[in-house]
Amino acid sequence: MNKPTPTRDGFGEELVKIAKENEKILVVSADLEDATRAEYFKNAYPDRFFSVGIAEQDMVGMASGLTLQGFQCFVNSFAVFLTNRAYDMLRMDVCYNNCDVKVVCSHAGVTVGPDGASAQCLEDFALMRVLPNIKVICPCDVIEARKATRAISLEKGPMYLRTSRAPLPIVTKEEDTFIIGKANILKEGSDVSIIACGVMISEALSAAQKLQEQNINARVINLHTIKPLDEKTLIQAAKETGAIVTAEEHQIHGGMGSAIAELLAQKYPVPIEMIAVKDSFGESGTPEELLKRYHLKDVDIVQAVKQVLSRKK
Amino acid sequence: MNKNKPDITSLKKVAFQIRETILKMTNKAGSGHPGGSLSAVEILISLYAYKMKYDPKNPKWEGRDFLFISKGHTTPVVYAVLAQYGFFGKEELSTFRQLGSRLQGHVHQKVPGIEFNTGSLGHGLSVANGAALGAKLLKKDTKVFCLLGDGELQEGSNWEAAMTASHFKIDNICAIVDYNKVQENGPVEQIKSLEPLAKKWESFGWKAVEVDGHNFDEIFKALDDFDKCKDKPFVIIAHTIKGKGVSFMEGNRDWHGKAPNNEQLDKALKDLK
Ligand SMILES: Cc1ncc(C[n+]2csc(CCOP(=O)(O)OP(=O)(O)O)c2C)c(N)n1
């Protein structure tokens, strides 16, 4: 039960459940349903599953057209192929036309592992969050992934959901609430706030533990929704802790950290340090090796906290 | 659906008026795309006067047929035809491309009768496939039409969609290519040839027919053939003339995306045949 599990599994399992409750749900796929776990839906509802082959642009366009007949469509792929290859379709068809399309992408971040840089999407938050109408969500464990899958289906309109290939430790509980746009505080603290999402949540919790041993009391915030931002919780964190470290498995430019910096620069500026991939592509390796190689580990967060505290007034 | 065959002489008058409107709209706006609008006049009139089911007072009527304008820049002809067939008042046409107007530069759903916003080429066919497949899943007898540019067909996404339509035997879709032979920067043949175009569609599993896209009888016949076509998607390759009706605009790429000034408008209106 508490075994580390990829969040893509949570998506696949929950999709089958909600599809039983809502017969308007269809899946359009582009030959990666095995990897994204949309395959579970295909096996359960073969008549509601359509593969257009390896044609991501067509997948997004066709899904958008299906919504015009009252269906809710899930499209899926690796994050690179959907958000990069089909970007114009996501912008024009899904977002500009405000279609009820759910864009679900696995294989983001360096934890994709041995496949290397071509498959390690490090820019999906940046690409998706600048589009109007869409919401951007990244669950941190399989429990949260199930809740997020249900939540994006219950709300009409464009949604982006990033899932992981790598098994992630279980850090949330079944009884925790999940509301799109409402961050969850995982640990209270008053000296600094560590704000993270996805894979980086367990690193953030581990960093907070290490900091506690040094009498630094860090708040840990699970920002599972990157757009729209939970402004209230973030501004409160800035006011109450006076320093922020952001941690994400994404390019340092344009992602979750940037979104937080944009908000706080305008509403309540405090020193910020960002843990993210520093303007480079990934490479092959194991997920754990790559997290170390790109300085995305708990020890890196601890370092960043020290740095930000030295800047705190 | 087969409506009574409209009187061709009166449709020719409508076509003449639509061409006048296209010229006046773009002149008033000071911008817009007259060339690819003038070429598609008879195609669009045929759909609204002869083939499609629609209710202009209830544009989202469940029983309607769908038309997707994939060449979304040719708003002058689309809006002029929608106004002609009662979707909104003709007086609104003078607001084309102005701030606050529903009549956006590229087709937008806020205009009654427009199903989908486009403007980036190569989107309409995939979306039309989705709408057509969705109608089949619901067991509705909806027909879905999709107007494509010839230059637009250089976008690879069209061919992804072409494969999809035949694979899923989407036989309630009819693509119409406005084959006016000219794109933004010159002749299609020189820039990147589409030929053999009918064979390309056929090899992708479509039934293709070629017509004179300014001849109502030929367009009607092709649309009737579409009704009879089963288990395959259907494409009408409509041979047209870009800028049709205005001699100095015909076949001239300069009028792809440029509005006539007052002097040119006068000349064009006199020249219209
Ligand atoms: C993806 C994309 N690339 C470029 C353009 C700019 N553009 C608008 S119209 C046009 C030429 C279209 O030619 P064609 O499809 O032949 O249309 P028509 O002649 O009917 O106007 C171009 C290049 C665009 N709208 N979308």
Coordinates of C-alpha atoms and ligand atoms in Angstrom, one line a residue:
Chain A
M1 CA 0.0 0.0 0.0
N2 CA 2.7 2.5 0.9
K3 CA 5.1 1.3 -1.8
P4 CA 6.4 4.1 -4.0
T5 CA 4.2 4.2 -7.1
P6 CA 4.2 6.2 -10.3
T7 CA 1.5 8.8 -10.4
R8 CA 0.6 7.7 -13.9
D9 CA -0.9 4.5 -12.3
G10 CA -3.2 6.6 -10.2
F11 CA -4.4 8.4 -13.3
G12 CA -5.0 5.2 -15.2
E13 CA -6.9 3.6 -12.4
E14 CA -9.1 6.5 -11.5
L15 CA -9.9 7.2 -15.2
V16 CA -11.5 3.8 -15.4
K17 CA -13.6 4.5 -12.3
I18 CA -14.9 7.9 -13.4
A19 CA -15.6 6.6 -16.9
K20 CA -18.0 4.2 -15.4
E21 CA -19.8 7.1 -13.8
N22 CA -19.7 9.4 -16.8
E23 CA -20.3 7.7 -20.1
K24 CA -19.5 10.9 -22.0
I25 CA -15.8 10.4 -21.3
L26 CA -13.7 9.3 -24.3
V27 CA -10.0 8.8 -24.8
V28 CA -8.1 9.8 -27.9
S29 CA -4.6 8.5 -28.0
A30 CA -1.4 8.6 -30.0
D31 CA 0.3 5.2 -29.4
L32 CA 1.5 5.9 -25.9
E33 CA -1.5 4.7 -23.9
D34 CA 0.7 1.9 -22.6
A35 CA 3.1 4.3 -21.0
T36 CA 0.5 6.9 -19.8
R37 CA -1.8 4.1 -18.4
A38 CA -4.7 5.3 -20.5
E39 CA -4.5 1.7 -21.6
Y40 CA -6.5 0.7 -18.5
F41 CA -9.4 2.7 -20.0
K42 CA -8.8 1.1 -23.4
N43 CA -9.1 -2.3 -21.9
A44 CA -12.2 -1.4 -19.9
Y45 CA -14.0 0.6 -22.6
P46 CA -12.6 -0.3 -26.1
D47 CA -15.6 1.4 -27.8
R48 CA -14.8 4.7 -26.2
F49 CA -11.1 4.6 -27.1
F50 CA -9.7 6.0 -30.3
S51 CA -6.1 5.8 -31.4
V52 CA -5.1 8.1 -34.2
G53 CA -1.7 6.6 -34.4
I54 CA 1.5 8.6 -33.9
A55 CA -0.2 11.9 -34.7
E56 CA -0.3 14.2 -31.7
Q57 CA -1.7 17.2 -33.6
D58 CA -4.5 15.1 -34.9
M59 CA -5.2 13.6 -31.5
V60 CA -5.7 17.1 -30.0
G61 CA -7.8 18.4 -32.9
M62 CA -10.0 15.4 -33.1
A63 CA -10.5 15.4 -29.3
S64 CA -11.6 19.0 -29.5
G65 CA -14.0 18.2 -32.3
L66 CA -15.5 15.4 -30.2
T67 CA -16.2 17.8 -27.4
L68 CA -18.5 19.8 -29.7
Q69 CA -20.8 16.8 -29.6
G70 CA -20.9 16.9 -25.8
F71 CA -18.2 14.5 -25.0
Q72 CA -15.4 15.0 -22.5
C73 CA -12.1 13.9 -24.1
F74 CA -8.8 12.8 -22.4
V75 CA -5.7 13.0 -24.6
N76 CA -2.5 11.5 -23.5
S77 CA 1.2 11.1 -24.4
F78 CA 4.6 11.9 -23.1
A79 CA 4.8 15.5 -22.0
V80 CA 7.3 16.4 -24.7
F81 CA 5.2 15.0 -27.6
L82 CA 2.0 16.6 -26.5
T83 CA 3.0 20.0 -25.1
N84 CA 5.7 20.6 -27.7
R85 CA 4.6 18.9 -30.9
A86 CA 0.9 19.7 -30.6
Y87 CA 1.3 23.1 -29.0
D88 CA -0.5 25.0 -31.7
M89 CA -3.4 22.6 -31.4
L90 CA -3.4 23.0 -27.6
R91 CA -3.4 26.8 -28.0
M92 CA -6.0 27.1 -30.8
D93 CA -8.3 24.1 -30.5
V94 CA -8.3 23.4 -26.8
C95 CA -7.6 26.8 -25.1
Y96 CA -8.9 29.4 -27.6
N97 CA -12.0 27.4 -28.2
N98 CA -12.3 26.4 -24.5
C99 CA -12.9 22.8 -25.2
D100 CA -13.5 20.2 -22.5
V101 CA -10.2 18.4 -23.3
K102 CA -8.1 17.0 -20.5
V103 CA -4.4 16.9 -21.5
V104 CA -2.7 14.2 -19.4
C105 CA 1.1 13.8 -19.8
S106 CA 3.4 11.3 -18.3
H107 CA 7.2 11.3 -18.6
A108 CA 8.0 14.8 -17.5
G109 CA 11.2 15.7 -15.8
V110 CA 14.6 14.1 -15.5
T111 CA 13.1 11.1 -13.6
V112 CA 12.0 9.7 -16.9
G113 CA 15.6 8.3 -16.6
P114 CA 17.5 6.3 -19.2
D115 CA 15.6 7.5 -22.3
G116 CA 17.5 10.7 -21.9
A117 CA 16.9 14.3 -22.9
S118 CA 14.6 13.8 -25.9
A119 CA 11.9 12.3 -23.6
Q120 CA 12.5 14.4 -20.5
C121 CA 10.2 17.3 -20.8
L122 CA 11.4 20.2 -18.7
E123 CA 9.2 23.0 -20.2
D124 CA 5.6 21.8 -19.9
F125 CA 4.7 24.0 -17.0
A126 CA 6.1 27.0 -18.8
L127 CA 4.3 26.2 -22.1
M128 CA 1.0 25.4 -20.5
R129 CA 0.6 28.0 -17.9
V130 CA 0.9 30.9 -20.4
L131 CA -2.2 29.7 -22.2
P132 CA -5.5 31.3 -21.2
N133 CA -8.4 29.0 -20.0
I134 CA -6.3 26.0 -19.0
K135 CA -5.4 24.8 -15.5
V136 CA -2.1 23.2 -14.7
I137 CA -1.8 20.4 -12.2
C138 CA 1.0 18.2 -11.0
P139 CA 0.2 15.6 -8.3
C140 CA 2.9 14.4 -5.9
D141 CA 1.9 10.8 -5.2
V142 CA -0.5 8.2 -6.5
I143 CA -3.2 9.1 -4.0
E144 CA -3.1 12.7 -5.1
A145 CA -3.0 11.6 -8.7
R146 CA -6.3 9.8 -8.3
K147 CA -7.9 12.8 -6.7
A148 CA -6.6 15.1 -9.4
T149 CA -7.9 12.9 -12.2
R150 CA -11.3 13.0 -10.7
A151 CA -11.2 16.7 -10.0
I152 CA -10.2 17.6 -13.6
S153 CA -13.1 15.6 -14.9
L154 CA -15.6 17.1 -12.6
E155 CA -14.8 20.6 -13.8
K156 CA -15.5 21.5 -17.4
G157 CA -12.8 23.0 -19.5
P158 CA -9.2 22.6 -20.5
M159 CA -6.9 20.9 -17.9
Y160 CA -3.3 19.9 -18.0
L161 CA -2.2 17.0 -15.7
R162 CA 1.4 16.0 -15.4
T163 CA 2.1 12.5 -14.1
S164 CA 5.3 10.7 -13.4
R165 CA 7.0 7.6 -14.7
A166 CA 9.1 7.2 -11.7
P167 CA 7.6 5.6 -8.6
L168 CA 7.0 8.3 -6.0
P169 CA 6.8 7.8 -2.2
I170 CA 3.4 8.2 -0.7
V171 CA 3.3 11.4 1.2
T172 CA -0.4 12.4 1.3
K173 CA -3.4 10.6 2.9
E174 CA -6.6 9.4 1.5
E175 CA -8.5 11.7 3.8
D176 CA -6.6 14.9 2.7
T177 CA -8.7 17.2 0.6
F178 CA -7.7 18.0 -2.9
I179 CA -9.1 21.2 -4.4
I180 CA -7.8 22.6 -7.7
G181 CA -6.1 25.9 -7.0
K182 CA -5.8 25.3 -3.3
A183 CA -2.3 24.4 -2.0
N184 CA -1.9 22.0 0.8
I185 CA 0.4 22.8 3.7
L186 CA 2.2 19.6 4.5
K187 CA 4.3 20.9 7.4
E188 CA 4.0 24.1 9.4
G189 CA 7.0 26.3 9.9
S190 CA 8.0 29.9 10.5
D191 CA 11.6 30.4 9.3
V192 CA 11.2 29.7 5.6
S193 CA 8.7 28.2 3.2
I194 CA 9.6 25.4 0.8
I195 CA 7.1 25.3 -2.1
A196 CA 7.2 22.3 -4.3
C197 CA 5.2 20.0 -6.5
G198 CA 5.4 16.5 -7.9
V199 CA 8.6 14.5 -7.4
M200 CA 10.1 17.4 -5.4
I201 CA 7.6 17.1 -2.5
S202 CA 9.3 14.1 -0.9
E203 CA 12.7 15.9 -1.3
A204 CA 11.2 19.0 0.3
L205 CA 9.9 17.0 3.2
S206 CA 13.2 15.3 3.7
A207 CA 15.0 18.7 3.5
A208 CA 12.6 20.1 6.1
Q209 CA 13.5 17.2 8.4
K210 CA 17.2 17.9 8.0
L211 CA 16.7 21.6 8.6
Q212 CA 14.7 20.8 11.8
E213 CA 17.8 19.0 13.1
Q214 CA 19.6 22.4 12.7
N215 CA 16.8 24.3 14.4
I216 CA 15.5 25.7 11.2
N217 CA 11.8 25.5 11.0
A218 CA 10.6 25.2 7.4
R219 CA 7.0 25.3 6.2
V220 CA 6.4 22.8 3.3
I221 CA 3.7 23.7 0.8
N222 CA 2.4 21.2 -1.8
L223 CA 1.6 23.5 -4.8
H224 CA -0.1 20.8 -6.8
T225 CA -1.9 23.5 -8.9
I226 CA 0.6 25.7 -10.8
K227 CA -2.2 27.6 -12.5
P228 CA -4.3 29.1 -11.1
L229 CA -2.0 29.9 -8.2
D230 CA -3.3 29.8 -4.6
E231 CA -2.4 33.4 -4.1
K232 CA -3.7 33.5 -0.5
T233 CA -1.5 30.7 0.8
L234 CA 1.5 31.9 -1.1
I235 CA 1.3 35.5 0.1
Q236 CA 0.6 34.3 3.6
A237 CA 3.8 32.1 3.4
A238 CA 5.8 35.2 2.2
K239 CA 4.4 37.3 5.1
E240 CA 4.8 34.7 7.8
T241 CA 8.1 33.2 6.9
G242 CA 9.8 36.0 5.0
A243 CA 11.8 33.7 2.7
I244 CA 11.0 31.2 0.0
V245 CA 12.6 28.2 -1.7
T246 CA 10.8 26.8 -4.7
A247 CA 11.5 23.2 -5.9
E248 CA 10.3 21.7 -9.2
E249 CA 11.5 19.1 -11.7
H250 CA 11.4 21.6 -14.6
Q251 CA 13.5 24.2 -16.4
I252 CA 14.3 27.1 -14.0
H253 CA 12.8 29.5 -16.5
G254 CA 9.0 29.8 -16.7
G255 CA 7.9 27.1 -14.4
M256 CA 6.3 26.9 -10.9
G257 CA 9.1 29.0 -9.3
S258 CA 8.7 31.7 -11.9
A259 CA 5.0 31.8 -11.4
I260 CA 5.5 32.2 -7.7
A261 CA 8.1 34.9 -8.3
E262 CA 5.8 36.8 -10.6
L263 CA 3.1 36.8 -7.9
L264 CA 5.3 37.8 -5.0
A265 CA 7.3 40.4 -6.9
Q266 CA 4.0 42.2 -7.3
K267 CA 2.2 41.4 -4.1
Y268 CA 4.8 40.8 -1.3
P269 CA 8.4 40.6 -2.3
V270 CA 10.7 38.4 -0.2
P271 CA 14.0 36.7 -1.1
I272 CA 13.4 33.6 -3.3
E273 CA 15.8 30.8 -4.3
M274 CA 14.8 28.3 -7.0
I275 CA 15.7 24.6 -7.2
A276 CA 15.1 23.5 -10.8
V277 CA 17.1 22.4 -13.9
K278 CA 19.4 25.3 -14.8
D279 CA 18.9 26.0 -18.4
S280 CA 20.0 22.7 -19.8
F281 CA 18.7 19.5 -21.3
G282 CA 18.7 16.2 -19.3
E283 CA 20.6 13.0 -20.2
S284 CA 20.4 9.3 -19.6
G285 CA 20.8 7.8 -16.1
T286 CA 18.7 6.4 -13.3
P287 CA 16.1 8.8 -11.8
E288 CA 18.1 9.0 -8.6
E289 CA 21.4 9.7 -10.3
L290 CA 19.7 12.4 -12.4
L291 CA 18.1 14.1 -9.4
K292 CA 21.6 14.3 -7.9
R293 CA 23.3 15.3 -11.2
Y294 CA 20.8 18.2 -11.7
H295 CA 20.9 19.3 -8.1
L296 CA 17.3 18.5 -7.3
K297 CA 17.9 16.6 -4.1
D298 CA 16.9 17.4 -0.5
V299 CA 20.5 18.5 0.2
D300 CA 20.3 21.0 -2.6
I301 CA 17.1 22.4 -1.0
V302 CA 18.8 22.6 2.3
Q303 CA 21.6 24.6 0.7
A304 CA 19.1 26.9 -1.0
V305 CA 17.4 27.5 2.3
K306 CA 20.7 28.6 3.9
Q307 CA 21.3 30.9 1.0
V308 CA 17.8 32.4 1.2
L309 CA 18.0 32.8 5.0
S310 CA 21.3 34.8 4.5
R311 CA 19.4 37.2 2.3
K312 CA 16.4 37.5 4.6
K313 CA 16.1 40.9 6.3
Chain B
M1 CA -30.6 16.7 -47.0
N2 CA -31.9 17.6 -50.3
K3 CA -33.6 20.9 -50.5
N4 CA -35.5 21.9 -53.6
K5 CA -32.9 22.9 -56.2
P6 CA -32.7 26.7 -56.0
D7 CA -33.0 28.7 -59.1
I8 CA -29.5 29.2 -60.5
T9 CA -30.1 32.6 -62.0
S10 CA -31.1 34.0 -58.6
L11 CA -28.1 32.3 -56.9
K12 CA -25.9 34.0 -59.4
K13 CA -27.4 37.3 -58.3
V14 CA -26.7 36.4 -54.7
A15 CA -23.1 35.5 -55.6
F16 CA -22.7 38.9 -57.3
Q17 CA -24.0 40.7 -54.1
I18 CA -21.7 38.6 -51.9
R19 CA -18.7 39.6 -54.0
E20 CA -19.7 43.3 -53.7
T21 CA -20.0 42.8 -49.9
I22 CA -16.6 41.2 -49.7
L23 CA -15.0 44.2 -51.5
K24 CA -16.9 46.7 -49.4
M25 CA -16.1 45.0 -46.1
T26 CA -12.4 44.7 -46.7
N27 CA -12.3 48.3 -48.0
K28 CA -14.2 49.6 -44.9
A29 CA -11.9 47.6 -42.5
G30 CA -8.8 48.6 -44.4
S31 CA -7.6 45.0 -44.2
G32 CA -8.6 41.4 -44.7
H33 CA -8.4 38.7 -47.3
P34 CA -10.4 39.3 -50.5
G35 CA -8.6 36.8 -52.8
G36 CA -9.5 33.6 -51.1
S37 CA -12.9 35.0 -50.2
L38 CA -13.9 35.7 -53.8
S39 CA -12.9 32.2 -54.8
A40 CA -15.1 30.5 -52.3
V41 CA -18.4 32.4 -52.9
E42 CA -20.2 29.7 -54.9
I43 CA -19.0 26.9 -52.6
L44 CA -20.4 28.5 -49.5
I45 CA -23.7 29.6 -51.2
S46 CA -24.2 26.1 -52.4
L47 CA -23.9 24.7 -48.8
Y48 CA -26.4 27.2 -47.4
A49 CA -28.8 27.4 -50.3
Y50 CA -28.9 23.8 -51.2
K51 CA -27.3 21.3 -48.8
M52 CA -26.9 22.0 -45.2
K53 CA -29.5 21.7 -42.4
Y54 CA -29.5 24.8 -40.2
D55 CA -31.7 27.2 -38.4
P56 CA -30.3 30.7 -38.5
K57 CA -32.4 31.8 -35.6
N58 CA -31.1 28.9 -33.5
P59 CA -27.6 28.4 -34.7
K60 CA -26.8 25.7 -32.1
W61 CA -29.9 23.6 -33.1
E62 CA -29.2 20.0 -32.3
G63 CA -30.2 18.7 -35.7
R64 CA -27.9 21.0 -37.7
D65 CA -25.1 20.1 -40.0
F66 CA -21.7 21.5 -39.2
L67 CA -19.4 23.6 -41.3
F68 CA -15.8 24.2 -40.2
I69 CA -13.9 27.0 -41.9
S70 CA -10.3 25.7 -41.8
K71 CA -9.1 28.6 -44.0
G72 CA -10.1 30.9 -41.2
H73 CA -8.7 34.0 -42.8
T74 CA -11.5 34.2 -45.4
T75 CA -13.9 35.8 -43.0
P76 CA -15.3 38.3 -45.6
V77 CA -17.0 35.6 -47.6
V78 CA -18.0 33.6 -44.6
Y79 CA -19.6 36.5 -42.7
A80 CA -21.3 37.9 -45.9
V81 CA -22.9 34.5 -46.6
L82 CA -24.0 34.0 -43.0
A83 CA -25.6 37.4 -43.0
Q84 CA -27.2 36.6 -46.4
Y85 CA -28.8 33.4 -44.9
G86 CA -30.1 35.1 -41.9
F87 CA -27.7 34.4 -39.1
F88 CA -27.3 38.0 -38.2
G89 CA -28.2 41.4 -39.8
K90 CA -26.3 42.6 -42.8
E91 CA -25.7 46.0 -41.1
E92 CA -23.3 44.3 -38.7
L93 CA -20.9 43.5 -41.6
S94 CA -19.7 47.1 -41.5
T95 CA -18.1 46.4 -38.0
F96 CA -15.8 43.7 -39.5
R97 CA -12.4 43.7 -37.8
Q98 CA -13.2 46.6 -35.5
L99 CA -12.6 46.7 -31.8
G100 CA -15.5 45.2 -29.9
S101 CA -17.1 43.6 -33.0
R102 CA -18.1 40.0 -33.1
L103 CA -16.8 39.9 -36.6
Q104 CA -13.2 39.0 -35.7
G105 CA -10.5 39.0 -38.4
H106 CA -10.4 35.2 -38.3
V107 CA -13.6 33.1 -37.7
H108 CA -14.8 33.0 -34.1
Q109 CA -17.5 31.2 -32.4
K110 CA -19.1 34.4 -31.1
V111 CA -20.4 34.9 -34.6
P112 CA -23.7 32.9 -35.0
G113 CA -23.1 30.1 -37.4
I114 CA -19.4 29.7 -36.7
E115 CA -18.7 26.4 -35.0
F116 CA -15.0 26.8 -34.2
N117 CA -12.3 29.5 -34.0
T118 CA -9.5 29.0 -36.5
G119 CA -6.8 31.2 -38.1
S120 CA -3.9 28.9 -37.8
L121 CA -4.0 26.8 -40.9
G122 CA -4.1 23.0 -40.7
H123 CA -6.6 22.6 -37.8
G124 CA -10.0 22.3 -39.3
L125 CA -9.9 18.8 -40.7
S126 CA -9.0 17.0 -37.4
V127 CA -11.6 19.0 -35.5
A128 CA -14.2 18.2 -38.2
N129 CA -13.3 14.5 -37.9
G130 CA -14.0 14.7 -34.2
A131 CA -17.4 16.4 -34.7
A132 CA -18.3 13.9 -37.4
L133 CA -17.2 10.9 -35.4
G134 CA -19.0 12.2 -32.3
A135 CA -22.2 12.5 -34.2
K136 CA -21.8 8.9 -35.4
L137 CA -21.3 7.8 -31.8
L138 CA -24.5 9.5 -30.9
K139 CA -26.2 8.0 -33.9
K140 CA -27.1 11.4 -35.3
D141 CA -27.4 11.9 -39.0
T142 CA -25.2 15.0 -38.9
K143 CA -23.2 15.9 -41.9
V144 CA -19.9 17.7 -41.4
F145 CA -18.3 20.0 -44.0
C146 CA -14.8 21.4 -43.8
L147 CA -13.5 24.2 -46.1
L148 CA -9.8 23.9 -46.8
G149 CA -7.4 26.1 -48.7
D150 CA -5.1 24.7 -51.3
G151 CA -1.9 26.2 -49.8
E152 CA -3.2 25.1 -46.5
L153 CA -2.8 21.5 -47.6
Q154 CA 0.9 21.9 -47.4
E155 CA 0.4 21.6 -43.6
G156 CA 1.1 18.0 -42.6
S157 CA -1.6 18.0 -40.0
N158 CA -4.2 17.8 -42.8
W159 CA -2.7 14.5 -43.9
E160 CA -2.7 13.1 -40.3
A161 CA -6.5 13.9 -40.3
A162 CA -7.0 12.5 -43.8
M163 CA -5.6 9.1 -42.6
T164 CA -7.7 9.2 -39.5
A165 CA -11.0 9.8 -41.4
S166 CA -10.6 6.9 -43.7
H167 CA -9.3 4.6 -40.9
F168 CA -12.4 5.2 -38.9
K169 CA -14.7 5.2 -41.9
I170 CA -16.0 8.6 -41.1
D171 CA -18.4 8.9 -44.0
N172 CA -20.4 11.8 -42.8
I173 CA -17.5 14.2 -43.5
C174 CA -17.1 16.2 -46.7
A175 CA -13.9 18.2 -47.1
I176 CA -14.0 20.9 -49.8
V177 CA -10.7 22.2 -51.1
D178 CA -10.9 25.7 -52.6
Y179 CA -8.3 25.0 -55.2
N180 CA -7.7 28.6 -56.3
K181 CA -4.0 27.8 -57.3
V182 CA -2.5 30.7 -55.4
Q183 CA -1.3 31.0 -51.8
E184 CA 0.1 34.0 -49.9
N185 CA 3.4 34.3 -51.8
G186 CA 2.6 33.0 -55.2
P187 CA 1.3 30.0 -57.2
V188 CA 0.9 26.8 -55.2
E189 CA 2.4 24.9 -58.2
Q190 CA 5.7 26.8 -57.9
I191 CA 5.9 27.1 -54.1
K192 CA 5.1 23.4 -53.4
S193 CA 2.9 21.5 -55.8
L194 CA -0.1 19.5 -54.5
E195 CA -0.4 17.4 -57.6
P196 CA -1.7 14.8 -58.2
L197 CA -4.2 16.1 -55.6
A198 CA -7.2 13.9 -56.3
K199 CA -4.9 10.8 -56.3
K200 CA -3.4 11.9 -53.0
W201 CA -6.8 12.0 -51.4
E202 CA -7.8 8.7 -53.0
S203 CA -4.6 7.0 -51.8
F204 CA -5.5 8.2 -48.3
G205 CA -8.8 6.3 -48.6
W206 CA -11.1 9.2 -49.6
K207 CA -13.6 9.4 -52.5
A208 CA -12.5 12.5 -54.4
V209 CA -14.4 14.4 -57.1
E210 CA -13.3 17.4 -59.0
V211 CA -15.6 20.3 -60.0
D212 CA -15.6 23.8 -61.4
G213 CA -15.9 25.6 -58.1
H214 CA -17.8 28.5 -59.7
N215 CA -20.4 26.3 -61.3
F216 CA -23.5 25.7 -59.1
D217 CA -24.7 22.7 -60.9
E218 CA -21.4 20.9 -60.6
I219 CA -21.1 21.7 -56.9
F220 CA -24.7 20.6 -56.3
K221 CA -24.0 17.3 -58.0
A222 CA -20.8 16.7 -56.0
L223 CA -22.7 17.4 -52.8
D224 CA -25.4 14.9 -53.8
D225 CA -22.7 12.4 -54.5
F226 CA -21.4 12.9 -51.0
D227 CA -24.8 12.0 -49.6
K228 CA -24.6 8.7 -51.5
C229 CA -21.0 7.9 -50.5
K230 CA -20.8 5.2 -47.7
D231 CA -17.9 3.9 -45.6
K232 CA -15.5 6.5 -46.9
P233 CA -14.8 10.2 -46.3
F234 CA -15.6 12.4 -49.3
V235 CA -13.6 15.3 -50.7
I236 CA -14.6 17.9 -53.3
I237 CA -11.7 19.5 -55.1
A238 CA -13.2 22.7 -56.3
H239 CA -11.2 24.3 -59.1
T240 CA -11.5 28.1 -58.6
I241 CA -9.9 31.3 -59.3
K242 CA -8.4 33.4 -56.6
G243 CA -9.9 36.9 -56.7
K244 CA -12.7 35.6 -58.9
G245 CA -14.9 38.3 -60.5
V246 CA -12.4 41.2 -60.3
S247 CA -10.1 41.1 -63.3
F248 CA -7.2 42.8 -61.6
M249 CA -7.4 40.5 -58.6
E250 CA -7.9 37.2 -60.4
G251 CA -4.9 34.9 -60.0
N252 CA -3.0 37.7 -58.4
R253 CA -1.3 37.0 -55.1
D254 CA -1.1 40.7 -54.2
W255 CA -4.8 40.5 -53.3
H256 CA -4.4 37.6 -50.9
G257 CA -4.3 39.7 -47.8
K258 CA -4.8 43.3 -48.9
A259 CA -7.9 45.5 -48.9
P260 CA -8.8 47.7 -51.9
N261 CA -8.6 51.4 -51.2
N262 CA -11.5 53.7 -52.3
E263 CA -10.2 54.1 -55.8
Q264 CA -9.5 50.4 -56.2
L265 CA -12.9 49.6 -54.7
D266 CA -14.7 51.7 -57.3
K267 CA -12.7 50.1 -60.1
A268 CA -13.4 46.6 -58.7
L269 CA -17.2 47.2 -58.3
K270 CA -17.4 48.4 -61.9
D271 CA -15.4 45.5 -63.0
L272 CA -17.4 42.8 -61.2
K273 CA -19.0 40.4 -63.6
Ligands
LIG1 C1 -0.1 27.7 -39.6 C2 -0.2 29.0 -40.4 N1 0.9 29.4 -41.1 C3 0.8 30.6 -41.8 C4 -0.3 31.3 -41.8 C5 -0.4 32.6 -42.6 N2 -1.3 32.5 -43.8 C6 -2.6 32.9 -43.7 S1 -3.4 32.7 -45.1 C7 -2.0 32.0 -45.9 C8 -2.1 31.5 -47.3 C9 -3.2 30.5 -47.4 O1 -3.3 30.0 -48.7 P1 -4.5 29.1 -49.1 O2 -4.6 28.0 -48.1 O3 -4.3 28.7 -50.5 O4 -5.7 30.0 -48.9 P2 -6.5 31.0 -49.9 O5 -5.8 31.0 -51.2 O6 -7.8 30.3 -50.1 O7 -6.7 32.3 -49.2 C10 -0.9 32.0 -45.0 C11 0.4 31.5 -45.3 C12 -1.4 30.8 -41.1 N3 -2.6 31.5 -41.0 N4 -1.3 29.7 -40.4

